[in-house]
Amino acid sequence: MANGPHISIKQLKIDKANTTMLVVIAVAAFVVVFSLISSKTLISQYNYQNRVINAKRVTYNQLKIDVNNATSLEASYESFENQPLNILGQSPSGSSQNSGDNAKIILDALPSQYDFPGFVSSIGNLLSSQNYVINSVTGTDLGSSEPSSLSSGQSTPVQIPFEISVTGTYTTVQQLISTLQLSIRPIVIQQVDLSGTDAALEADITAYTYYQPGVNFSLGTEVVK
């Protein structure tokens, strides 16, 4: 009978050692790869948390500045509002054209809406009170297309162009520019055309006033990446 394959004890020990070494190497490689991935994840989380902390710190500092500014603004507003005479030198509680508190005067002078019909009515009352015959107060009412408020950013005054045609004596027409300056609204005169006689002098004026859209204040969120 032929003898079968003969494996020595030494060979078995070598094979066992090789197997053990392969297992150790595989485990070591897994541990190294796992450690590298974990380290990368931890470093990424660490950097992210640092960015979040820095963003919160910036927001906190800005909030402290805003609170201080709000307190200062409130004090300034109350001082401005509670003057014994308004900015036009009249009583805040009087009934004359220039009476009223300062806040109302500012809003009347630079309203937050286009409101062309309201301006026409105001300028018409002013001219009528000075005995001018109003031929027309015209312009393009863009109220439907002009913004009444802005969602963010800074608001700047917007022009409202208009034309006025009045008739008066030579003397009253001479005072027309001064009369228009009595309006609480700022008026910039671009052109004046005169025609007629001293007794019935017609003045056609091209000018513009302003309104300033309000700004809506809202708190937002920011995603830290």
Short mmCIF file of C-alpha atoms in Angstrom, two decimals:
data_model
loop_
_atom_site.label_atom_id
_atom_site.label_comp_id
_atom_site.label_asym_id
_atom_site.label_seq_id
_atom_site.Cartn_x
_atom_site.Cartn_y
_atom_site.Cartn_z
CA MET A 1 0.00 0.00 0.00
CA ALA A 2 1.23 3.46 -0.95
CA ASN A 3 1.83 5.97 1.80
CA GLY A 4 -0.42 9.18 1.80
CA PRO A 5 0.87 12.75 1.91
CA HIS A 6 2.89 13.35 4.97
CA ILE A 7 2.70 16.80 6.67
CA SER A 8 5.14 17.41 9.38
CA ILE A 9 4.28 19.05 12.66
CA LYS A 10 6.73 21.85 11.79
CA GLN A 11 4.82 22.58 8.57
CA LEU A 12 1.55 22.67 10.48
CA LYS A 13 2.99 25.17 12.91
CA ILE A 14 4.23 27.33 10.02
CA ASP A 15 0.83 27.24 8.31
CA LYS A 16 -0.90 28.10 11.59
CA ALA A 17 1.50 31.00 12.17
CA ASN A 18 0.91 32.29 8.64
CA THR A 19 -2.84 32.12 9.14
CA THR A 20 -2.57 33.91 12.45
CA MET A 21 -0.38 36.59 10.86
CA LEU A 22 -2.88 37.11 8.03
CA VAL A 23 -5.70 37.51 10.54
CA VAL A 24 -3.64 39.96 12.59
CA ILE A 25 -2.72 41.94 9.48
CA ALA A 26 -6.37 42.01 8.34
CA VAL A 27 -7.54 43.16 11.76
CA ALA A 28 -4.75 45.74 11.94
CA ALA A 29 -5.63 47.04 8.45
CA PHE A 30 -9.32 47.29 9.44
CA VAL A 31 -8.43 49.14 12.63
CA VAL A 32 -6.16 51.55 10.71
CA VAL A 33 -8.80 52.24 8.02
CA PHE A 34 -11.52 52.63 10.65
CA SER A 35 -9.31 54.97 12.65
CA LEU A 36 -8.52 57.09 9.59
CA ILE A 37 -12.20 57.38 8.64
CA SER A 38 -13.19 58.13 12.24
CA SER A 39 -10.42 60.71 12.55
CA LYS A 40 -11.51 62.43 9.33
CA THR A 41 -15.12 62.48 10.53
CA LEU A 42 -14.15 63.81 13.94
CA ILE A 43 -11.94 66.50 12.41
CA SER A 44 -14.77 67.49 10.04
CA GLN A 45 -17.23 67.68 12.95
CA TYR A 46 -14.71 69.67 15.00
CA ASN A 47 -14.24 72.20 12.20
CA TYR A 48 -18.01 72.44 11.66
CA GLN A 49 -18.67 73.03 15.35
CA ASN A 50 -16.00 75.73 15.37
CA ARG A 51 -17.73 77.47 12.45
CA VAL A 52 -21.07 77.24 14.26
CA ILE A 53 -19.56 78.65 17.46
CA ASN A 54 -17.91 81.50 15.54
CA ALA A 55 -21.18 82.30 13.72
CA LYS A 56 -23.06 82.33 17.03
CA ARG A 57 -20.42 84.59 18.56
CA VAL A 58 -20.70 87.05 15.64
CA THR A 59 -24.51 87.00 15.91
CA TYR A 60 -24.38 87.53 19.66
CA ASN A 61 -22.03 90.49 19.33
CA GLN A 62 -24.24 92.01 16.61
CA LEU A 63 -27.32 91.55 18.80
CA LYS A 64 -25.63 93.42 21.66
CA ILE A 65 -24.82 96.27 19.27
CA ASP A 66 -28.41 96.28 17.94
CA VAL A 67 -29.89 96.35 21.46
CA ASN A 68 -27.70 99.33 22.37
CA ASN A 69 -28.61 101.09 19.12
CA ALA A 70 -32.31 100.43 19.72
CA THR A 71 -32.11 101.89 23.21
CA SER A 72 -30.30 104.97 21.92
CA LEU A 73 -32.80 105.34 19.04
CA GLU A 74 -35.75 105.11 21.41
CA ALA A 75 -34.30 107.83 23.63
CA SER A 76 -33.59 110.07 20.62
CA TYR A 77 -37.12 109.53 19.27
CA GLU A 78 -38.73 110.42 22.58
CA SER A 79 -36.62 113.58 22.84
CA PHE A 80 -37.50 114.54 19.25
CA GLU A 81 -41.19 113.80 19.77
CA ASN A 82 -41.62 115.60 23.10
CA GLN A 83 -40.36 119.05 22.10
CA PRO A 84 -42.52 121.99 23.31
CA LEU A 85 -42.53 123.31 19.72
CA ASN A 86 -42.35 121.17 16.60
CA ILE A 87 -39.68 121.51 13.91
CA LEU A 88 -41.85 124.11 12.17
CA GLY A 89 -41.99 126.25 15.30
CA GLN A 90 -45.67 125.52 16.01
CA SER A 91 -47.50 123.84 18.85
CA PRO A 92 -47.69 120.04 18.62
CA SER A 93 -51.34 120.21 19.73
CA GLY A 94 -52.37 123.26 17.67
CA SER A 95 -54.82 123.35 14.76
CA SER A 96 -52.86 125.41 12.22
CA GLN A 97 -51.46 123.96 9.00
CA ASN A 98 -47.98 123.60 10.51
CA SER A 99 -49.14 122.22 13.85
CA GLY A 100 -48.77 118.61 14.94
CA ASP A 101 -46.12 116.48 16.57
CA ASN A 102 -42.77 115.96 14.90
CA ALA A 103 -43.42 112.33 13.96
CA LYS A 104 -46.57 113.29 12.03
CA ILE A 105 -44.75 116.15 10.29
CA ILE A 106 -41.94 113.84 9.15
CA LEU A 107 -44.41 111.26 7.85
CA ASP A 108 -46.38 113.96 6.04
CA ALA A 109 -43.20 115.41 4.53
CA LEU A 110 -41.86 112.08 3.26
CA PRO A 111 -44.64 109.47 3.27
CA SER A 112 -43.96 105.78 2.78
CA GLN A 113 -46.48 105.42 -0.07
CA TYR A 114 -46.71 106.99 -3.53
CA ASP A 115 -50.25 108.39 -2.90
CA PHE A 116 -50.41 110.80 -5.84
CA PRO A 117 -54.10 111.71 -5.25
CA GLY A 118 -53.25 112.65 -1.65
CA PHE A 119 -50.45 114.91 -2.84
CA VAL A 120 -52.70 116.58 -5.44
CA SER A 121 -55.29 117.29 -2.73
CA SER A 122 -52.63 118.72 -0.40
CA ILE A 123 -51.05 121.02 -2.99
CA GLY A 124 -54.51 122.08 -4.18
CA ASN A 125 -55.54 123.14 -0.68
CA LEU A 126 -52.29 125.08 -0.26
CA LEU A 127 -52.72 127.03 -3.51
CA SER A 128 -56.42 127.70 -2.86
CA SER A 129 -55.62 129.11 0.57
CA GLN A 130 -53.35 131.68 -1.13
CA ASN A 131 -56.10 132.73 -3.58
CA TYR A 132 -54.64 131.15 -6.70
CA VAL A 133 -57.00 129.93 -9.42
CA ILE A 134 -55.96 126.33 -10.04
CA ASN A 135 -56.21 125.38 -13.70
CA SER A 136 -54.79 121.90 -13.22
CA VAL A 137 -52.54 119.71 -11.12
CA THR A 138 -51.48 116.77 -13.25
CA GLY A 139 -49.02 113.93 -13.31
CA THR A 140 -48.82 110.20 -13.82
CA ASP A 141 -50.20 108.17 -10.93
CA LEU A 142 -47.73 105.29 -10.65
CA GLY A 143 -49.03 104.14 -7.30
CA SER A 144 -49.89 100.65 -8.55
CA SER A 145 -46.38 100.03 -9.89
CA GLU A 146 -44.28 101.73 -7.23
CA PRO A 147 -43.26 99.72 -4.14
CA SER A 148 -44.81 100.74 -0.81
CA SER A 149 -42.21 98.78 1.15
CA LEU A 150 -38.96 96.92 0.66
CA SER A 151 -38.22 93.49 2.10
CA SER A 152 -34.62 94.36 2.88
CA GLY A 153 -31.81 96.78 2.21
CA GLN A 154 -31.84 100.55 2.45
CA SER A 155 -34.70 102.69 1.23
CA THR A 156 -34.02 105.80 -0.85
CA PRO A 157 -36.46 108.59 -1.79
CA VAL A 158 -38.39 108.12 -5.06
CA GLN A 159 -39.42 111.06 -7.24
CA ILE A 160 -43.08 111.94 -7.91
CA PRO A 161 -43.18 114.19 -11.01
CA PHE A 162 -46.11 116.59 -11.46
CA GLU A 163 -47.21 119.75 -13.30
CA ILE A 164 -49.17 122.71 -11.92
CA SER A 165 -51.03 125.39 -13.84
CA VAL A 166 -52.39 128.36 -11.87
CA THR A 167 -53.66 131.83 -12.67
CA GLY A 168 -53.18 134.91 -10.52
CA THR A 169 -52.15 138.50 -10.63
CA TYR A 170 -48.59 139.48 -11.42
CA THR A 171 -47.98 140.08 -7.72
CA THR A 172 -49.37 136.74 -6.53
CA VAL A 173 -47.55 134.78 -9.24
CA GLN A 174 -44.33 136.42 -8.08
CA GLN A 175 -44.94 134.77 -4.71
CA LEU A 176 -45.83 131.37 -6.20
CA ILE A 177 -42.42 129.81 -5.58
CA SER A 178 -42.49 130.96 -1.96
CA THR A 179 -46.01 129.60 -1.62
CA LEU A 180 -44.95 126.17 -2.83
CA GLN A 181 -42.17 126.16 -0.25
CA LEU A 182 -44.86 126.37 2.44
CA SER A 183 -45.79 122.79 1.62
CA ILE A 184 -44.62 120.22 4.13
CA ARG A 185 -43.59 118.07 1.17
CA PRO A 186 -40.17 118.78 -0.42
CA ILE A 187 -40.72 120.25 -3.90
CA VAL A 188 -38.04 120.65 -6.56
CA ILE A 189 -39.04 123.06 -9.34
CA GLN A 190 -37.59 122.25 -12.75
CA GLN A 191 -39.28 124.75 -15.05
CA VAL A 192 -41.66 127.74 -14.90
CA ASP A 193 -43.50 129.09 -17.96
CA LEU A 194 -45.44 132.38 -17.75
CA SER A 195 -48.09 133.74 -20.09
CA GLY A 196 -50.98 136.25 -20.03
CA THR A 197 -51.35 139.75 -18.59
CA ASP A 198 -50.50 141.39 -15.28
CA ALA A 199 -54.11 140.98 -14.14
CA ALA A 200 -54.41 137.34 -15.26
CA LEU A 201 -50.99 135.78 -15.41
CA GLU A 202 -50.82 132.03 -15.96
CA ALA A 203 -47.90 130.05 -14.52
CA ASP A 204 -47.16 126.50 -15.67
CA ILE A 205 -44.71 124.70 -13.37
CA THR A 206 -42.95 121.38 -13.89
CA ALA A 207 -41.64 119.93 -10.62
CA TYR A 208 -41.36 116.82 -8.51
CA THR A 209 -41.66 115.78 -4.90
CA TYR A 210 -40.67 112.56 -3.12
CA TYR A 211 -41.89 109.59 -1.18
CA GLN A 212 -39.73 106.98 0.55
CA PRO A 213 -40.79 103.31 0.72
CA GLY A 214 -40.61 101.75 4.15
CA VAL A 215 -38.31 98.83 4.90
CA ASN A 216 -39.72 95.68 6.49
CA PHE A 217 -37.51 94.39 9.27
CA SER A 218 -37.42 90.62 9.59
CA LEU A 219 -35.21 88.09 11.29
CA GLY A 220 -33.72 85.42 9.06
CA THR A 221 -31.72 82.23 9.41
CA GLU A 222 -28.31 81.27 8.09
CA VAL A 223 -27.09 77.77 7.34
CA VAL A 224 -23.54 77.16 8.47
CA LYS A 225 -21.74 74.94 6.00
#
